[in-house]
PDB file of C-alpha atoms and ligand atoms in Angstrom:
ATOM      1  CA  MET J   1      -0.002  -0.004   0.002  1.00  0.00           C
ATOM      2  CA  SER J   2       1.776   3.136  -1.114  1.00  0.00           C
ATOM      3  CA  THR J   3       0.886   6.538   0.276  1.00  0.00           C
ATOM      4  CA  PRO J   4       1.111   9.809  -1.578  1.00  0.00           C
ATOM      5  CA  ALA J   5       3.816  12.306  -0.756  1.00  0.00           C
ATOM      6  CA  LYS J   6       3.570  13.130   2.947  1.00  0.00           C
ATOM      7  CA  SER J   7       3.012  16.851   2.666  1.00  0.00           C
ATOM      8  CA  GLU J   8       0.118  16.618   0.182  1.00  0.00           C
ATOM      9  CA  PRO J   9      -3.137  17.286   2.064  1.00  0.00           C
ATOM     10  CA  VAL J  10      -6.090  15.039   1.225  1.00  0.00           C
ATOM     11  CA  SER J  11      -9.815  15.537   1.517  1.00  0.00           C
ATOM     12  CA  LEU J  12     -12.106  13.466   3.697  1.00  0.00           C
ATOM     13  CA  ALA J  13     -15.804  12.898   3.108  1.00  0.00           C
ATOM     14  CA  ALA J  14     -18.559  10.841   4.651  1.00  0.00           C
ATOM     15  CA  LYS J  15     -21.787  10.122   2.797  1.00  0.00           C
ATOM     16  CA  ASP J  16     -24.988   9.159   4.534  1.00  0.00           C
ATOM     17  CA  ILE J  17     -23.363   7.235   7.381  1.00  0.00           C
ATOM     18  CA  HIS J  18     -25.719   5.074   9.400  1.00  0.00           C
ATOM     19  CA  LEU J  19     -24.832   2.984  12.420  1.00  0.00           C
ATOM     20  CA  SER J  20     -27.021   1.308  15.035  1.00  0.00           C
ATOM     21  CA  PHE J  21     -26.055  -0.571  18.183  1.00  0.00           C
ATOM     22  CA  GLY J  22     -28.956  -2.968  18.611  1.00  0.00           C
ATOM     23  CA  ARG J  23     -32.025  -0.788  18.497  1.00  0.00           C
ATOM     24  CA  ASN J  24     -30.088   2.394  19.275  1.00  0.00           C
ATOM     25  CA  ALA J  25     -29.624   4.346  15.986  1.00  0.00           C
ATOM     26  CA  VAL J  26     -26.462   6.254  16.893  1.00  0.00           C
ATOM     27  CA  LEU J  27     -25.656   7.699  13.475  1.00  0.00           C
ATOM     28  CA  ARG J  28     -28.618   8.490  11.307  1.00  0.00           C
ATOM     29  CA  GLY J  29     -27.400   9.599   7.919  1.00  0.00           C
ATOM     30  CA  VAL J  30     -24.370  11.753   8.606  1.00  0.00           C
ATOM     31  CA  ASP J  31     -22.669  13.672   5.775  1.00  0.00           C
ATOM     32  CA  LEU J  32     -19.304  15.318   6.264  1.00  0.00           C
ATOM     33  CA  ASP J  33     -17.137  17.155   3.776  1.00  0.00           C
ATOM     34  CA  VAL J  34     -13.656  18.159   4.860  1.00  0.00           C
ATOM     35  CA  PRO J  35     -11.682  19.717   1.986  1.00  0.00           C
ATOM     36  CA  ALA J  36      -7.951  19.002   1.843  1.00  0.00           C
ATOM     37  CA  GLY J  37      -5.965  21.026   4.339  1.00  0.00           C
ATOM     38  CA  THR J  38      -8.959  22.365   6.273  1.00  0.00           C
ATOM     39  CA  THR J  39     -10.188  21.965   9.833  1.00  0.00           C
ATOM     40  CA  THR J  40     -13.713  20.900  10.645  1.00  0.00           C
ATOM     41  CA  VAL J  41     -14.814  21.234  14.293  1.00  0.00           C
ATOM     42  CA  VAL J  42     -17.634  18.951  15.424  1.00  0.00           C
ATOM     43  CA  ILE J  43     -19.696  20.151  18.344  1.00  0.00           C
ATOM     44  CA  GLY J  44     -22.832  18.782  20.014  1.00  0.00           C
ATOM     45  CA  PRO J  45     -24.207  17.465  23.280  1.00  0.00           C
ATOM     46  CA  SER J  46     -22.904  14.395  25.027  1.00  0.00           C
ATOM     47  CA  GLY J  47     -24.240  11.244  23.419  1.00  0.00           C
ATOM     48  CA  SER J  48     -24.946  12.890  20.053  1.00  0.00           C
ATOM     49  CA  GLY J  49     -22.616  10.496  18.224  1.00  0.00           C
ATOM     50  CA  LYS J  50     -19.433  12.561  17.794  1.00  0.00           C
ATOM     51  CA  SER J  51     -17.000   9.913  19.039  1.00  0.00           C
ATOM     52  CA  THR J  52     -18.869   7.195  17.177  1.00  0.00           C
ATOM     53  CA  LEU J  53     -18.592   9.158  13.962  1.00  0.00           C
ATOM     54  CA  LEU J  54     -14.818   9.448  14.327  1.00  0.00           C
ATOM     55  CA  ARG J  55     -14.590   5.714  15.021  1.00  0.00           C
ATOM     56  CA  VAL J  56     -16.616   4.939  11.873  1.00  0.00           C
ATOM     57  CA  LEU J  57     -14.458   7.290   9.816  1.00  0.00           C
ATOM     58  CA  ASN J  58     -11.366   5.259  10.636  1.00  0.00           C
ATOM     59  CA  ARG J  59     -13.301   2.039  10.642  1.00  0.00           C
ATOM     60  CA  LEU J  60     -12.989   1.016  14.217  1.00  0.00           C
ATOM     61  CA  TYR J  61     -16.715   0.507  13.636  1.00  0.00           C
ATOM     62  CA  GLU J  62     -18.073  -0.532  10.239  1.00  0.00           C
ATOM     63  CA  PRO J  63     -21.010   1.625   9.137  1.00  0.00           C
ATOM     64  CA  ASP J  64     -24.345  -0.162   8.411  1.00  0.00           C
ATOM     65  CA  ARG J  65     -24.709   2.102   5.394  1.00  0.00           C
ATOM     66  CA  GLY J  66     -22.930   4.936   3.657  1.00  0.00           C
ATOM     67  CA  ASP J  67     -19.481   5.653   2.250  1.00  0.00           C
ATOM     68  CA  ILE J  68     -16.206   7.114   3.407  1.00  0.00           C
ATOM     69  CA  LEU J  69     -13.929   8.807   0.929  1.00  0.00           C
ATOM     70  CA  LEU J  70     -10.322   9.788   1.431  1.00  0.00           C
ATOM     71  CA  ASP J  71      -8.797  11.839  -1.369  1.00  0.00           C
ATOM     72  CA  GLY J  72     -12.016  11.312  -3.326  1.00  0.00           C
ATOM     73  CA  ARG J  73     -11.813   7.549  -3.212  1.00  0.00           C
ATOM     74  CA  SER J  74     -13.909   5.127  -1.203  1.00  0.00           C
ATOM     75  CA  VAL J  75     -11.939   3.361   1.493  1.00  0.00           C
ATOM     76  CA  LEU J  76     -14.499   0.769   2.472  1.00  0.00           C
ATOM     77  CA  ALA J  77     -12.999  -1.938   0.313  1.00  0.00           C
ATOM     78  CA  ASP J  78      -9.487  -1.354   1.648  1.00  0.00           C
ATOM     79  CA  ASP J  79      -7.787  -3.069   4.537  1.00  0.00           C
ATOM     80  CA  PRO J  80      -8.923  -1.150   7.686  1.00  0.00           C
ATOM     81  CA  ASP J  81      -5.345  -1.216   9.030  1.00  0.00           C
ATOM     82  CA  ALA J  82      -4.117   0.560   5.949  1.00  0.00           C
ATOM     83  CA  LEU J  83      -6.773   3.230   6.430  1.00  0.00           C
ATOM     84  CA  ARG J  84      -5.863   3.675  10.110  1.00  0.00           C
ATOM     85  CA  GLN J  85      -2.271   4.307   9.156  1.00  0.00           C
ATOM     86  CA  ARG J  86      -3.455   7.298   7.101  1.00  0.00           C
ATOM     87  CA  ILE J  87      -5.484   8.793   9.969  1.00  0.00           C
ATOM     88  CA  GLY J  88      -3.861   9.913  13.213  1.00  0.00           C
ATOM     89  CA  MET J  89      -6.053   9.893  16.280  1.00  0.00           C
ATOM     90  CA  VAL J  90      -5.733  11.758  19.587  1.00  0.00           C
ATOM     91  CA  PHE J  91      -8.119  11.030  22.420  1.00  0.00           C
ATOM     92  CA  GLN J  92      -8.967  12.502  25.786  1.00  0.00           C
ATOM     93  CA  GLN J  93      -6.928   9.741  27.422  1.00  0.00           C
ATOM     94  CA  PHE J  94      -3.309   9.763  26.272  1.00  0.00           C
ATOM     95  CA  ASN J  95      -2.845   5.965  26.480  1.00  0.00           C
ATOM     96  CA  LEU J  96       0.932   6.146  26.602  1.00  0.00           C
ATOM     97  CA  PHE J  97       2.893   3.067  27.611  1.00  0.00           C
ATOM     98  CA  PRO J  98       4.133   3.867  31.149  1.00  0.00           C
ATOM     99  CA  HIS J  99       7.162   1.552  31.013  1.00  0.00           C
ATOM    100  CA  LYS J 100       8.505   2.956  27.758  1.00  0.00           C
ATOM    101  CA  THR J 101      10.361   6.215  27.324  1.00  0.00           C
ATOM    102  CA  VAL J 102       8.675   9.124  25.627  1.00  0.00           C
ATOM    103  CA  LEU J 103      10.797   8.516  22.509  1.00  0.00           C
ATOM    104  CA  ASP J 104       9.862   4.808  22.429  1.00  0.00           C
ATOM    105  CA  ASN J 105       6.204   5.690  22.715  1.00  0.00           C
ATOM    106  CA  VAL J 106       6.507   7.936  19.684  1.00  0.00           C
ATOM    107  CA  THR J 107       8.559   5.480  17.583  1.00  0.00           C
ATOM    108  CA  LEU J 108       6.768   2.243  18.433  1.00  0.00           C
ATOM    109  CA  ALA J 109       4.264   2.355  15.607  1.00  0.00           C
ATOM    110  CA  PRO J 110       6.607   3.391  12.813  1.00  0.00           C
ATOM    111  CA  ARG J 111       9.129   0.713  13.882  1.00  0.00           C
ATOM    112  CA  LYS J 112       6.472  -1.955  14.012  1.00  0.00           C
ATOM    113  CA  LEU J 113       4.243  -0.971  11.066  1.00  0.00           C
ATOM    114  CA  LYS J 114       6.780   0.634   8.757  1.00  0.00           C
ATOM    115  CA  GLY J 115       9.809  -1.419   9.676  1.00  0.00           C
ATOM    116  CA  LEU J 116      11.903   1.584  10.545  1.00  0.00           C
ATOM    117  CA  GLY J 117      15.340   0.806  11.960  1.00  0.00           C
ATOM    118  CA  ALA J 118      16.537   2.073  15.352  1.00  0.00           C
ATOM    119  CA  ASP J 119      18.511   5.074  14.049  1.00  0.00           C
ATOM    120  CA  ALA J 120      15.916   6.237  11.589  1.00  0.00           C
ATOM    121  CA  ALA J 121      13.192   5.800  14.228  1.00  0.00           C
ATOM    122  CA  ARG J 122      15.135   7.855  16.742  1.00  0.00           C
ATOM    123  CA  GLU J 123      15.670  10.645  14.190  1.00  0.00           C
ATOM    124  CA  LEU J 124      11.976  10.598  13.236  1.00  0.00           C
ATOM    125  CA  GLY J 125      10.892  10.469  16.874  1.00  0.00           C
ATOM    126  CA  LEU J 126      13.088  13.383  17.928  1.00  0.00           C
ATOM    127  CA  ALA J 127      11.809  15.461  14.993  1.00  0.00           C
ATOM    128  CA  GLN J 128       8.211  14.881  16.044  1.00  0.00           C
ATOM    129  CA  LEU J 129       8.981  15.658  19.684  1.00  0.00           C
ATOM    130  CA  GLU J 130      10.676  18.820  18.502  1.00  0.00           C
ATOM    131  CA  ARG J 131       7.480  19.734  16.718  1.00  0.00           C
ATOM    132  CA  VAL J 132       5.514  19.552  19.945  1.00  0.00           C
ATOM    133  CA  GLY J 133       8.215  21.213  22.030  1.00  0.00           C
ATOM    134  CA  LEU J 134       9.360  18.141  23.946  1.00  0.00           C
ATOM    135  CA  ARG J 135      12.597  16.966  22.368  1.00  0.00           C
ATOM    136  CA  HIS J 136      14.316  17.455  25.723  1.00  0.00           C
ATOM    137  CA  LYS J 137      11.936  14.871  27.304  1.00  0.00           C
ATOM    138  CA  ALA J 138      12.744  12.077  24.871  1.00  0.00           C
ATOM    139  CA  ASP J 139      14.347   9.771  27.403  1.00  0.00           C
ATOM    140  CA  VAL J 140      12.016  10.156  30.401  1.00  0.00           C
ATOM    141  CA  ARG J 141       8.915   8.085  31.273  1.00  0.00           C
ATOM    142  CA  PRO J 142       5.478   9.557  30.592  1.00  0.00           C
ATOM    143  CA  ALA J 143       4.546   9.591  34.285  1.00  0.00           C
ATOM    144  CA  THR J 144       7.124  12.320  34.954  1.00  0.00           C
ATOM    145  CA  LEU J 145       5.313  14.684  32.557  1.00  0.00           C
ATOM    146  CA  SER J 146       2.285  16.955  33.066  1.00  0.00           C
ATOM    147  CA  GLY J 147      -1.006  16.062  31.433  1.00  0.00           C
ATOM    148  CA  GLY J 148      -0.379  18.673  28.789  1.00  0.00           C
ATOM    149  CA  GLN J 149       3.042  17.292  28.045  1.00  0.00           C
ATOM    150  CA  GLN J 150       1.664  13.758  27.865  1.00  0.00           C
ATOM    151  CA  GLN J 151      -0.941  14.926  25.386  1.00  0.00           C
ATOM    152  CA  ARG J 152       1.862  16.490  23.298  1.00  0.00           C
ATOM    153  CA  VAL J 153       3.606  13.124  23.291  1.00  0.00           C
ATOM    154  CA  ALA J 154       0.367  11.515  22.098  1.00  0.00           C
ATOM    155  CA  ILE J 155       0.187  14.062  19.288  1.00  0.00           C
ATOM    156  CA  ALA J 156       3.814  13.447  18.345  1.00  0.00           C
ATOM    157  CA  ARG J 157       3.092   9.707  18.363  1.00  0.00           C
ATOM    158  CA  ALA J 158       0.224  10.231  15.911  1.00  0.00           C
ATOM    159  CA  LEU J 159       2.309  12.560  13.678  1.00  0.00           C
ATOM    160  CA  ALA J 160       5.164  10.030  13.548  1.00  0.00           C
ATOM    161  CA  MET J 161       3.054   7.862  11.261  1.00  0.00           C
ATOM    162  CA  ALA J 162       2.850  10.797   8.776  1.00  0.00           C
ATOM    163  CA  PRO J 163      -0.961  10.735   8.709  1.00  0.00           C
ATOM    164  CA  GLN J 164      -2.896  12.444   5.995  1.00  0.00           C
ATOM    165  CA  VAL J 165      -5.717  13.300   8.339  1.00  0.00           C
ATOM    166  CA  MET J 166      -5.818  13.966  12.085  1.00  0.00           C
ATOM    167  CA  PHE J 167      -8.743  13.345  14.428  1.00  0.00           C
ATOM    168  CA  PHE J 168      -8.915  14.900  17.863  1.00  0.00           C
ATOM    169  CA  ASP J 169     -11.636  13.656  20.240  1.00  0.00           C
ATOM    170  CA  GLU J 170     -11.974  16.028  23.181  1.00  0.00           C
ATOM    171  CA  ALA J 171      -8.203  16.105  23.368  1.00  0.00           C
ATOM    172  CA  THR J 172      -8.194  18.791  26.069  1.00  0.00           C
ATOM    173  CA  SER J 173     -11.113  17.567  28.211  1.00  0.00           C
ATOM    174  CA  ALA J 174      -8.921  15.760  30.751  1.00  0.00           C
ATOM    175  CA  LEU J 175      -6.398  18.563  31.137  1.00  0.00           C
ATOM    176  CA  ASP J 176      -6.040  21.094  33.902  1.00  0.00           C
ATOM    177  CA  PRO J 177      -7.414  24.442  32.674  1.00  0.00           C
ATOM    178  CA  GLU J 178      -4.034  26.145  32.450  1.00  0.00           C
ATOM    179  CA  LEU J 179      -2.798  23.392  30.070  1.00  0.00           C
ATOM    180  CA  VAL J 180      -5.678  23.572  27.663  1.00  0.00           C
ATOM    181  CA  LYS J 181      -4.633  26.655  25.733  1.00  0.00           C
ATOM    182  CA  GLY J 182      -1.211  25.269  24.843  1.00  0.00           C
ATOM    183  CA  ILE J 183      -2.663  22.086  23.342  1.00  0.00           C
ATOM    184  CA  LEU J 184      -5.311  24.020  21.425  1.00  0.00           C
ATOM    185  CA  ALA J 185      -2.583  26.295  20.051  1.00  0.00           C
ATOM    186  CA  LEU J 186      -0.640  23.247  18.918  1.00  0.00           C
ATOM    187  CA  ILE J 187      -3.704  21.750  17.211  1.00  0.00           C
ATOM    188  CA  ALA J 188      -4.390  25.132  15.495  1.00  0.00           C
ATOM    189  CA  GLU J 189      -0.764  25.234  14.309  1.00  0.00           C
ATOM    190  CA  LEU J 190      -1.100  21.808  12.706  1.00  0.00           C
ATOM    191  CA  GLY J 191      -4.129  23.136  10.892  1.00  0.00           C
ATOM    192  CA  ARG J 192      -2.220  26.181   9.650  1.00  0.00           C
ATOM    193  CA  ASP J 193       0.523  23.845   8.437  1.00  0.00           C
ATOM    194  CA  GLY J 194      -2.058  22.297   6.131  1.00  0.00           C
ATOM    195  CA  MET J 195      -3.203  19.145   7.951  1.00  0.00           C
ATOM    196  CA  THR J 196      -6.709  17.983   7.189  1.00  0.00           C
ATOM    197  CA  MET J 197      -8.394  17.687  10.563  1.00  0.00           C
ATOM    198  CA  VAL J 198     -11.609  16.783  12.329  1.00  0.00           C
ATOM    199  CA  VAL J 199     -11.695  18.151  15.842  1.00  0.00           C
ATOM    200  CA  VAL J 200     -14.397  17.212  18.357  1.00  0.00           C
ATOM    201  CA  THR J 201     -14.266  19.768  21.136  1.00  0.00           C
ATOM    202  CA  HIS J 202     -16.290  21.814  23.659  1.00  0.00           C
ATOM    203  CA  GLU J 203     -13.879  24.688  23.272  1.00  0.00           C
ATOM    204  CA  MET J 204     -16.009  27.151  21.354  1.00  0.00           C
ATOM    205  CA  GLY J 205     -13.222  29.739  21.262  1.00  0.00           C
ATOM    206  CA  PHE J 206     -11.069  27.250  19.362  1.00  0.00           C
ATOM    207  CA  ALA J 207     -13.944  26.495  17.020  1.00  0.00           C
ATOM    208  CA  GLN J 208     -14.419  30.165  16.302  1.00  0.00           C
ATOM    209  CA  SER J 209     -10.793  31.001  15.685  1.00  0.00           C
ATOM    210  CA  ALA J 210      -9.377  27.795  14.172  1.00  0.00           C
ATOM    211  CA  ALA J 211     -12.150  26.048  12.268  1.00  0.00           C
ATOM    212  CA  ASP J 212     -12.831  26.404   8.582  1.00  0.00           C
ATOM    213  CA  ALA J 213     -16.212  24.777   9.222  1.00  0.00           C
ATOM    214  CA  VAL J 214     -18.258  23.818  12.249  1.00  0.00           C
ATOM    215  CA  VAL J 215     -20.640  20.894  12.286  1.00  0.00           C
ATOM    216  CA  PHE J 216     -23.326  20.673  14.964  1.00  0.00           C
ATOM    217  CA  MET J 217     -24.560  17.164  15.705  1.00  0.00           C
ATOM    218  CA  ASP J 218     -27.528  16.109  17.775  1.00  0.00           C
ATOM    219  CA  HIS J 219     -29.100  12.681  18.113  1.00  0.00           C
ATOM    220  CA  GLY J 220     -26.828  11.129  15.498  1.00  0.00           C
ATOM    221  CA  ALA J 221     -27.430  13.655  12.738  1.00  0.00           C
ATOM    222  CA  VAL J 222     -25.892  16.883  11.511  1.00  0.00           C
ATOM    223  CA  VAL J 223     -28.388  19.573  12.470  1.00  0.00           C
ATOM    224  CA  GLU J 224     -26.469  22.571  11.138  1.00  0.00           C
ATOM    225  CA  SER J 225     -23.092  23.251   9.621  1.00  0.00           C
ATOM    226  CA  GLY J 226     -21.217  26.172   8.126  1.00  0.00           C
ATOM    227  CA  GLU J 227     -18.491  28.691   8.709  1.00  0.00           C
ATOM    228  CA  PRO J 228     -17.954  29.399  12.391  1.00  0.00           C
ATOM    229  CA  ASP J 229     -19.051  33.045  12.280  1.00  0.00           C
ATOM    230  CA  ARG J 230     -22.318  32.148  10.539  1.00  0.00           C
ATOM    231  CA  LEU J 231     -23.029  29.332  12.964  1.00  0.00           C
ATOM    232  CA  PHE J 232     -22.175  31.153  16.161  1.00  0.00           C
ATOM    233  CA  ASP J 233     -23.778  34.467  15.206  1.00  0.00           C
ATOM    234  CA  GLY J 234     -26.686  33.254  13.149  1.00  0.00           C
ATOM    235  CA  ALA J 235     -27.773  29.819  14.291  1.00  0.00           C
ATOM    236  CA  GLU J 236     -30.795  28.813  12.262  1.00  0.00           C
ATOM    237  CA  THR J 237     -32.161  26.039  14.429  1.00  0.00           C
ATOM    238  CA  GLU J 238     -33.554  26.243  17.933  1.00  0.00           C
ATOM    239  CA  ARG J 239     -31.511  23.178  18.896  1.00  0.00           C
ATOM    240  CA  LEU J 240     -28.218  24.898  18.031  1.00  0.00           C
ATOM    241  CA  ARG J 241     -29.253  28.177  19.676  1.00  0.00           C
ATOM    242  CA  GLN J 242     -30.109  26.233  22.822  1.00  0.00           C
ATOM    243  CA  PHE J 243     -26.844  24.286  22.761  1.00  0.00           C
ATOM    244  CA  LEU J 244     -24.784  27.455  22.281  1.00  0.00           C
ATOM    245  CA  SER J 245     -26.628  29.203  25.101  1.00  0.00           C
ATOM    246  CA  GLN J 246     -25.455  26.406  27.377  1.00  0.00           C
ATOM    247  CA  VAL J 247     -21.815  26.257  26.346  1.00  0.00           C
ATOM    248  CA  LEU J 248     -20.909  29.849  25.444  1.00  0.00           C
TER     249      LEU J 248
HETATM  250  N1  ADP B   1     -19.778   0.322  21.418  1.00  0.00           N
HETATM  251  C1  ADP B   1     -21.005   0.791  21.656  1.00  0.00           C
HETATM  252  N2  ADP B   1     -22.056  -0.056  21.935  1.00  0.00           N
HETATM  253  C2  ADP B   1     -23.272   0.427  22.178  1.00  0.00           C
HETATM  254  N3  ADP B   1     -23.622   1.716  22.175  1.00  0.00           N
HETATM  255  C3  ADP B   1     -22.624   2.608  21.931  1.00  0.00           C
HETATM  256  C4  ADP B   1     -21.326   2.202  21.666  1.00  0.00           C
HETATM  257  N4  ADP B   1     -20.525   3.313  21.462  1.00  0.00           N
HETATM  258  C5  ADP B   1     -21.361   4.355  21.583  1.00  0.00           C
HETATM  259  N5  ADP B   1     -22.634   3.954  21.869  1.00  0.00           N
HETATM  260  C6  ADP B   1     -23.804   4.837  22.057  1.00  0.00           C
HETATM  261  O1  ADP B   1     -23.804   5.730  20.984  1.00  0.00           O
HETATM  262  C7  ADP B   1     -24.326   6.967  21.447  1.00  0.00           C
HETATM  263  C8  ADP B   1     -23.427   8.101  21.033  1.00  0.00           C
HETATM  264  O2  ADP B   1     -22.212   7.991  21.768  1.00  0.00           O
HETATM  265  P1  ADP B   1     -20.919   8.834  21.458  1.00  0.00           P
HETATM  266  O3  ADP B   1     -20.592   8.695  20.015  1.00  0.00           O
HETATM  267  O4  ADP B   1     -19.912   8.465  22.446  1.00  0.00           O
HETATM  268  O5  ADP B   1     -21.428  10.323  21.716  1.00  0.00           O
HETATM  269  P2  ADP B   1     -20.569  11.682  21.956  1.00  0.00           P
HETATM  270  O6  ADP B   1     -19.194  11.379  21.619  1.00  0.00           O
HETATM  271  O7  ADP B   1     -21.236  12.681  21.088  1.00  0.00           O
HETATM  272  O8  ADP B   1     -20.758  11.994  23.414  1.00  0.00           O
HETATM  273  C9  ADP B   1     -24.581   6.876  22.924  1.00  0.00           C
HETATM  274  O9  ADP B   1     -25.982   6.589  23.116  1.00  0.00           O
HETATM  275  C10 ADP B   1     -23.737   5.660  23.300  1.00  0.00           C
HETATM  276  O10 ADP B   1     -24.304   5.005  24.389  1.00  0.00           O
HETATM  277 MG1   MG B   2     -17.421  11.567  22.728  1.00  0.00          MG
END
């Protein structure tokens, strides 16, 4: 499976995604259109299906219906592992290996999945740690770092696979308030560098300043979407107005 040149941004689209767990219809016809090199922020109440949508988009769950396109091409017939190598994911929980050094956490996947040798992996890992401001922490264990630093390591780990798309699922929700801004700034910087991104967040300030588009989900469907200014200043649905009045 060859991947296009690393710096070339790719588009991501979802068409009419449906997914039920038993009788619970969690995604009910979701469309998403993320042009190459842009940032889409997904907002919505707890339980509206945001995390499930991200999981379907990288095929941790298979949709009951619908299509997923990367770079304009359906990925549903591909090997899911190949797709997951093209999409980097950062969660609320950092899930770093406590017994490995920071550098080993970052280089584990490229060594295992791309067969990178020790020297090349170290060089790659240090470059990614540099990108998130933590090169000097390469040889320590994750537990010695702050939550914000651990999340930076998790971001470096995702970037080390040279993903074409990045997903962030409430990446700052577990952080102490004073550490949130730094992580949001780092995510925004990735966006400015041209990464195609889908960011699930409750940080409306980030959505307003860093998103090219905002998607509001409720009950497994996209209720409204558009440019952040339009959405935040001119919500058309009562549901979005109500949601914004609770979070702003
Ligand atoms: N693996 C699963 N099995 C059954 N139900 C699930 C599973 N994952 C999520 N759900 C259900 O899907 C709905 C949406 O959850 P989720 O995508 O986590 O929402 P959000 O991220 O917007 O808070 C919830 O009702 C949740 O209980
Ligand atoms: Mg969630």
